[in-house]
CSV table of C-alpha atoms in Angstrom, one decimal:
chain,number,residue,atom,x,y,z
H,294,THR,CA,55.9,-10.6,-10.1
H,295,GLU,CA,53.3,-12.3,-8.2
H,296,SER,CA,53.4,-9.7,-5.4
H,297,LYS,CA,53.0,-7.0,-8.0
H,298,HIS,CA,50.0,-8.6,-9.5
H,299,ARG,CA,48.4,-8.9,-6.1
H,300,ARG,CA,49.0,-5.3,-5.3
H,301,CYS,CA,47.6,-4.3,-8.7
H,302,GLY,CA,44.5,-6.3,-8.2
H,303,GLY,CA,44.0,-4.8,-4.7
H,304,ASP,CA,44.2,-1.3,-6.2
H,305,LEU,CA,41.6,-2.1,-8.8
H,306,LYS,CA,39.3,-3.5,-6.3
H,307,THR,CA,39.7,-0.5,-4.1
H,308,ARG,CA,39.1,2.0,-7.0
H,309,SER,CA,36.0,0.0,-8.0
H,310,THR,CA,34.6,0.3,-4.5
H,311,GLU,CA,35.5,4.1,-4.3
H,312,LEU,CA,33.7,4.6,-7.6
H,313,GLY,CA,30.6,2.7,-6.5
H,314,SER,CA,30.5,4.9,-3.3
H,315,ALA,CA,30.8,8.0,-5.4
H,316,VAL,CA,28.0,7.0,-7.9
H,317,THR,CA,25.6,6.2,-5.1
H,318,GLY,CA,26.0,9.7,-3.7
H,319,SER,CA,28.2,8.9,-0.7
H,320,SER,CA,30.5,11.5,0.8
H,321,LEU,CA,33.5,11.9,-1.4
H,322,THR,CA,35.8,12.0,1.6
H,323,ALA,CA,35.4,8.2,1.3
H,324,VAL,CA,36.7,7.4,4.9
H,325,LEU,CA,37.5,3.7,5.3
H,326,PRO,CA,36.6,2.8,8.9
H,327,ALA,CA,39.2,1.0,11.0
H,328,SER,CA,36.7,-1.5,12.1
H,329,THR,CA,36.1,-2.7,8.5
H,330,THR,CA,39.7,-2.5,7.2
H,331,GLY,CA,41.6,-3.4,10.3
H,332,LYS,CA,43.9,-0.5,9.6
H,333,LYS,CA,43.9,3.2,10.4
H,334,SER,CA,41.2,5.3,8.7
H,335,ILE,CA,42.4,6.8,5.3
H,336,VAL,CA,41.1,10.1,3.7
H,337,LEU,CA,41.4,10.1,-0.1
H,338,PRO,CA,43.5,12.9,-1.6
H,339,SER,CA,41.5,15.8,-3.1
H,340,GLU,CA,42.7,14.8,-6.6
H,341,THR,CA,41.3,11.3,-6.2
H,342,ARG,CA,38.0,12.6,-4.9
H,343,LYS,CA,37.7,15.0,-7.9
H,344,GLU,CA,38.5,12.1,-10.3
H,345,LEU,CA,35.9,9.8,-8.6
H,346,ALA,CA,33.3,12.6,-8.7
H,347,LYS,CA,34.0,13.1,-12.5
H,348,GLN,CA,33.6,9.5,-13.1
H,349,ALA,CA,30.5,9.3,-11.1
H,350,LYS,CA,29.0,12.2,-13.1
H,351,VAL,CA,29.8,10.5,-16.4
H,352,THR,CA,28.2,7.2,-15.2
H,353,LYS,CA,25.0,9.0,-14.1
H,354,GLU,CA,24.7,10.8,-17.4
H,355,GLU,CA,25.2,7.5,-19.3
H,356,ARG,CA,22.4,6.0,-17.2
H,357,ARG,CA,20.2,9.0,-17.6
H,358,ALA,CA,20.5,8.5,-21.4
H,359,GLN,CA,19.2,4.9,-21.0
H,360,ILE,CA,15.9,6.1,-19.3
H,361,ASP,CA,13.0,5.2,-21.6
H,362,GLU,CA,9.2,4.9,-21.2
H,363,ARG,CA,9.5,1.7,-19.1
H,364,HIS,CA,11.8,3.5,-16.6
H,365,LYS,CA,9.5,6.5,-16.6
H,366,TYR,CA,6.5,4.3,-15.8
H,367,LEU,CA,8.4,3.0,-12.7
H,368,ILE,CA,9.5,6.5,-11.8
H,369,SER,CA,5.9,7.8,-12.0
H,370,ARG,CA,4.5,5.0,-9.8
H,371,LEU,CA,7.3,5.5,-7.2
H,372,ALA,CA,6.8,9.2,-7.1
H,373,ASP,CA,3.0,8.9,-6.6
H,374,GLY,CA,3.3,6.1,-4.0
H,375,ILE,CA,6.2,7.5,-1.9
H,376,GLY,CA,5.4,11.2,-2.3
H,377,LEU,CA,8.6,12.4,-4.1
H,378,SER,CA,8.9,14.3,-7.3
H,379,GLU,CA,9.7,12.4,-10.5
H,380,GLN,CA,13.0,14.3,-10.7
H,381,GLN,CA,14.0,13.1,-7.2
H,382,VAL,CA,13.1,9.5,-8.0
H,383,GLU,CA,15.0,9.6,-11.3
H,384,GLU,CA,18.1,11.0,-9.6
H,385,ALA,CA,18.0,8.3,-7.0
H,386,ILE,CA,17.7,5.5,-9.6
H,387,ILE,CA,20.5,6.6,-11.8
H,388,SER,CA,22.7,7.2,-8.8
H,389,ASP,CA,22.1,3.7,-7.5
H,390,ASP,CA,24.9,1.1,-7.8
H,391,LYS,CA,22.2,-1.5,-8.4
H,392,PHE,CA,20.8,0.4,-11.4
H,393,GLN,CA,21.3,-2.7,-13.7
H,394,LEU,CA,18.6,-4.6,-11.8
H,395,THR,CA,16.1,-2.5,-13.7
H,396,GLU,CA,17.4,-3.9,-17.0
H,397,GLN,CA,17.4,-7.5,-15.6
H,398,PHE,CA,13.7,-6.9,-14.5
H,399,PHE,CA,12.7,-5.8,-18.1
H,400,ALA,CA,14.5,-8.7,-19.8
H,401,HIS,CA,12.8,-11.9,-21.1
H,402,SER,CA,12.3,-14.3,-18.1
H,403,GLY,CA,14.1,-11.6,-16.0
H,404,LEU,CA,13.7,-10.8,-12.3
H,405,LYS,CA,10.3,-11.5,-11.0
H,406,LYS,CA,10.4,-8.5,-8.6
H,407,LEU,CA,12.1,-5.1,-8.3
H,408,LEU,CA,12.2,-3.7,-4.8
H,409,PHE,CA,12.8,-0.2,-3.6
H,410,PHE,CA,13.3,0.9,0.1
H,411,TYR,CA,12.6,4.4,1.2
H,412,GLN,CA,13.9,4.9,4.7
H,413,GLY,CA,16.5,6.6,6.9
H,414,VAL,CA,20.1,5.6,6.2
H,415,LEU,CA,23.3,6.9,7.8
H,416,GLN,CA,25.2,9.3,5.5
H,417,GLN,CA,28.4,11.3,6.0
H,418,LYS,CA,28.0,15.0,6.1
H,419,SER,CA,29.3,16.7,3.0
H,420,ASN,CA,31.9,18.7,5.1
H,421,ALA,CA,32.8,15.7,7.4
H,422,SER,CA,36.3,15.7,8.5
H,423,LEU,CA,38.3,12.9,10.1
H,424,ARG,CA,37.9,13.0,13.9
H,425,SER,CA,40.6,12.2,16.4
H,426,ASP,CA,39.0,8.8,17.1
H,427,GLY,CA,39.1,7.9,13.4
H,428,SER,CA,35.3,8.4,12.8
H,429,THR,CA,33.3,10.9,10.9
H,430,ASN,CA,30.2,12.9,11.6
H,431,SER,CA,27.1,11.2,10.1
H,432,LEU,CA,23.4,11.9,10.1
H,433,LEU,CA,20.3,9.9,9.3
H,434,GLN,CA,18.6,10.9,6.1
H,435,LYS,CA,15.8,9.3,4.1
H,436,LYS,CA,16.9,7.7,0.9
H,437,LEU,CA,15.3,5.8,-1.9
H,438,PHE,CA,17.3,2.9,-3.1
H,439,ILE,CA,17.1,-0.3,-5.1
H,440,THR,CA,17.5,-3.5,-3.0
H,441,MET,CA,17.3,-7.3,-3.2
H,442,GLY,CA,15.6,-7.2,0.1
H,443,SER,CA,18.0,-9.6,1.7
H,444,THR,CA,20.9,-7.5,3.1
H,445,GLU,CA,19.4,-4.1,4.3
H,446,ASN,CA,17.3,-3.9,7.4
H,447,PHE,CA,13.7,-2.9,6.4
H,448,THR,CA,12.6,0.1,8.6
H,449,GLY,CA,10.6,2.3,6.3
H,450,THR,CA,8.6,1.9,3.1
H,451,CYS,CA,9.0,-0.8,0.6
H,452,ALA,CA,7.8,-0.1,-3.0
H,453,PHE,CA,7.6,-3.2,-5.2
H,454,PHE,CA,7.1,-4.1,-8.9
H,455,LEU,CA,6.0,-7.6,-9.8
H,456,ARG,CA,6.0,-9.3,-13.2
H,457,THR,CA,2.9,-11.2,-14.3
H,458,SER,CA,4.7,-13.1,-17.1
H,459,ASN,CA,8.1,-14.0,-18.7
H,460,LYS,CA,7.6,-11.6,-21.6
H,461,VAL,CA,10.1,-8.9,-22.4
H,462,ILE,CA,8.8,-5.7,-20.7
H,463,THR,CA,8.4,-3.0,-23.4
H,464,ALA,CA,7.1,0.5,-23.4
H,465,SER,CA,3.8,-0.7,-24.8
H,466,ASN,CA,3.1,-3.5,-22.3
H,467,VAL,CA,4.8,-2.3,-19.1
H,468,SER,CA,1.5,-1.1,-17.6
H,469,GLN,CA,-0.2,-4.5,-18.3
H,470,GLU,CA,2.7,-6.8,-17.4
H,471,VAL,CA,4.0,-5.1,-14.2
H,472,ASN,CA,2.0,-4.7,-10.9
H,473,PHE,CA,3.0,-2.0,-8.3
H,474,GLY,CA,2.5,-1.9,-4.5
H,475,ILE,CA,3.5,-0.2,-1.4
H,476,PHE,CA,4.3,-1.9,2.0
H,477,ASP,CA,4.6,0.5,4.8
H,478,CYS,CA,6.8,-0.4,7.7
H,479,THR,CA,7.5,3.0,9.3
H,480,ASN,CA,9.5,2.9,12.4
H,481,GLY,CA,10.2,-0.9,11.9
H,482,ASN,CA,6.6,-1.9,12.7
H,483,ILE,CA,6.6,-4.7,10.1
H,484,LEU,CA,3.7,-6.7,11.6
H,485,HIS,CA,1.4,-3.8,11.5
H,486,GLY,CA,2.4,-3.0,8.0
H,487,LEU,CA,1.9,-6.6,6.8
H,488,GLU,CA,-1.6,-6.7,8.6
H,489,PHE,CA,-2.7,-3.5,6.9
H,490,PHE,CA,-1.4,-4.6,3.5
H,491,LEU,CA,-3.2,-7.9,3.7
H,492,SER,CA,-6.4,-6.8,5.2
H,493,GLN,CA,-6.9,-3.4,3.5
H,494,ILE,CA,-5.3,-4.2,0.0
H,495,MET,CA,-4.8,-7.8,-0.8
H,496,ILE,CA,-7.9,-9.4,0.6
H,497,PRO,CA,-10.4,-6.8,-0.9
H,498,ALA,CA,-8.6,-7.2,-4.2
H,499,LEU,CA,-8.8,-11.0,-4.1
H,500,LYS,CA,-12.4,-11.0,-3.0
H,501,SER,CA,-13.3,-8.8,-6.0
H,502,GLN,CA,-11.3,-10.9,-8.5
H,503,GLN,CA,-13.5,-12.6,-11.0
H,504,ASN,CA,-11.0,-14.3,-13.2
H,505,TRP,CA,-9.0,-17.1,-11.4
H,506,GLY,CA,-7.4,-18.6,-14.5
H,507,ALA,CA,-7.9,-22.3,-14.9
H,508,VAL,CA,-10.1,-22.4,-11.8
H,509,LYS,CA,-13.8,-22.2,-12.8
H,510,GLU,CA,-16.6,-20.3,-11.3
H,511,GLY,CA,-14.3,-17.9,-9.5
H,512,LEU,CA,-15.4,-17.0,-6.0
H,513,LYS,CA,-18.1,-19.7,-6.1
H,514,ASN,CA,-15.4,-22.4,-6.3
H,515,SER,CA,-14.9,-24.3,-3.0
H,516,GLN,CA,-11.1,-24.2,-3.4
H,517,ILE,CA,-11.1,-20.4,-3.8
H,518,GLN,CA,-13.4,-20.1,-0.8
H,519,ASP,CA,-11.1,-22.2,1.4
H,520,PHE,CA,-8.1,-20.2,0.2
H,521,LEU,CA,-9.8,-16.9,1.1
H,522,TYR,CA,-10.9,-18.3,4.5
H,523,SER,CA,-7.3,-19.3,5.2
H,524,VAL,CA,-6.0,-15.9,4.3
H,525,ASP,CA,-8.6,-14.3,6.6
H,526,LYS,CA,-7.6,-16.6,9.4
H,527,PHE,CA,-4.0,-15.8,8.9
H,528,VAL,CA,-4.7,-12.1,9.2
H,529,GLY,CA,-6.6,-12.7,12.4
H,530,THR,CA,-3.7,-14.7,13.9
H,531,LEU,CA,-1.3,-12.0,12.8
H,532,SER,CA,-3.4,-9.3,14.4
H,533,SER,CA,-3.5,-11.2,17.7
H,534,SER,CA,0.2,-11.8,17.6
H,535,ARG,CA,0.9,-8.2,16.9
H,536,GLN,CA,-1.3,-7.0,19.8
H,537,ASN,CA,0.4,-9.6,22.1
H,538,ILE,CA,3.9,-8.3,21.2
H,539,GLU,CA,2.7,-4.7,21.7
H,540,ASP,CA,1.5,-5.6,25.2
H,541,LYS,CA,-2.1,-4.9,24.3
H,542,ILE,CA,-3.0,-8.4,25.5
H,543,GLN,CA,-1.9,-8.8,29.1
H,544,LEU,CA,-2.1,-11.7,31.4
H,545,THR,CA,-3.0,-11.0,35.0
H,546,LYS,CA,-0.5,-12.1,37.5
H,547,VAL,CA,-1.9,-14.3,40.2
H,548,ASP,CA,-0.4,-14.7,43.6
H,549,ILE,CA,-0.6,-18.4,44.3
H,550,ASP,CA,1.3,-18.3,47.6
H,551,ILE,CA,-1.9,-18.2,49.7
H,552,TYR,CA,-3.2,-21.3,48.0
H,553,VAL,CA,0.0,-23.3,48.2
H,554,SER,CA,0.5,-22.5,51.9
H,555,ASN,CA,-2.9,-24.2,52.7
H,556,LEU,CA,-1.9,-27.5,51.1
H,557,GLN,CA,-0.8,-29.8,54.1
H,558,ASN,CA,-1.2,-33.3,52.9
H,559,PRO,CA,-1.6,-35.4,49.6
H,560,SER,CA,-5.4,-35.2,49.7
H,561,ASP,CA,-5.2,-31.4,49.7
H,562,TYR,CA,-3.1,-31.5,46.5
H,563,ILE,CA,-5.6,-33.9,44.9
H,564,THR,CA,-8.4,-31.7,45.7
H,565,ALA,CA,-6.6,-28.6,44.4
H,566,GLY,CA,-5.8,-30.3,41.1
């Protein structure tokens, strides 16, 4: 009985994984790599693939029915910021296995941030077949997907939404309670993207900010001035570090052999020092 339960649980877990892959638009050949499973690669039967595709379509339509003015606000900002059509963005969101994060973001005291990556990801070709070495043909395609920002490597563009309060996000307050921004890290150049974001977007915005909450006198306040000075200094340090990494700052190599060869006794070393 115990072994039957274990097998049953394994089957359910496998089907859950397969359905998740189908919903996110992965190839329905659903090949399981040998390096991941420790077993020979398996290609799902055509009947199973059809069933998964059917379930994925139902799930997407259920999610599409949940789209309201809050989602449409996010979709509109993403489309404008990334350069996709609203239809493309909507399709990406309802196909994402992290779709529920949007609801958690809208909830009272919900997620403080909602992140989207738009970058190249490896995807199996639609007509991919199992090769003799157990692998499949794949190609790099740009994809928009929801992320927690902690598991995927960031190599493209990050679009982010930030909450300004713990209020429930509604259709009437979403534009006031949610801030939107873009952080470009094309080709993995994260330091350049961060430098640009801070120097060209955040610092100008902060220096034009008049209302600093409980802090009185705004930009005239010494604490605010110290803060802005620190941010400016950080951006300067960041810029120097980036240029150093990119070999734009190079140290000249000095041949010291000719100097060392002339040192004969202790007094010569003292003089050289």
